[in-house]
């Protein structure tokens, strides 16, 4: 594996040349198990920064959206629940992009899908770290970075999937990514509903003002 400074530099290059960086990532000399372990590591990193970010912004969320939503988000961002949520999203995304891409004639490998998903989460981790600092130091810029990050999400995902499966049409891949995202979202809602029921989580009580 490259050193951390190289990883950060390549993450920055992912914005301008995502397909080139995707080829670089897929070229890592790692066996299948190590790629899944790398995915787990990036999930843990993202969970840590997300939990910290929510803890610092709880009062702001409550002031803008209300105590009920803040409590609901608080339940989902507890370390255990956040790990289950992000981990489930990561695994479902790997298989959704792999299977849907193959169904559309793609030639991607499952191991490459895993390592690309890990790289995508690492890029999100770096972005969330910058967003966290900006949200504390300059809140308006932190919010703006969140909007930019939303666009980067689709840009990186579409290019990574295109390179994974050897597709040339980015528009077609974007539609495929949307379909994958919808499938993952439905699966996540069902899965998290089951987990919440098993763990005894209940939605917060909301008493309307009279």
C-alpha angles and dihedrals in degrees: 000000000000120000121267096259090054090050091052091048092050091047088057091048088052088077095058100029107021096158093051091050090046090057089049091052094047088053093066110126096234131131121233096265093051090052091055089047089052089052090051091051093052090048090054092048092050092047091053095052093043093052092048091048093053093046090055093047102041095107092047092051091049092049094050103034104020137256094279095060091041089055093047092049089045091058092051093047097053105121095252096046092041090053091050092047098047093038092051091048091051096050094043090048091053094054096038094053091042098048098038091046092050090047088056093051100271122151100211124144121229092229090054090049089055096050092044090052089050090051091048090053090048090054089049090049092055091046092050090050091055090044091051092053092045092047090057098039101033111010097188091055090047090057091047090051088054090058091047089049091055090058092045089053093064094038095054095040093050094048094044092051091046091054092043093057099029096245120159100193108082091186092058090047091051090056089048090051090051090052090048091048091052092050092047092048093052091047092048093050091052093044095046092046089057092046092047091050092049092049094045098244114161130192113258118266111253117198111193118226114252 
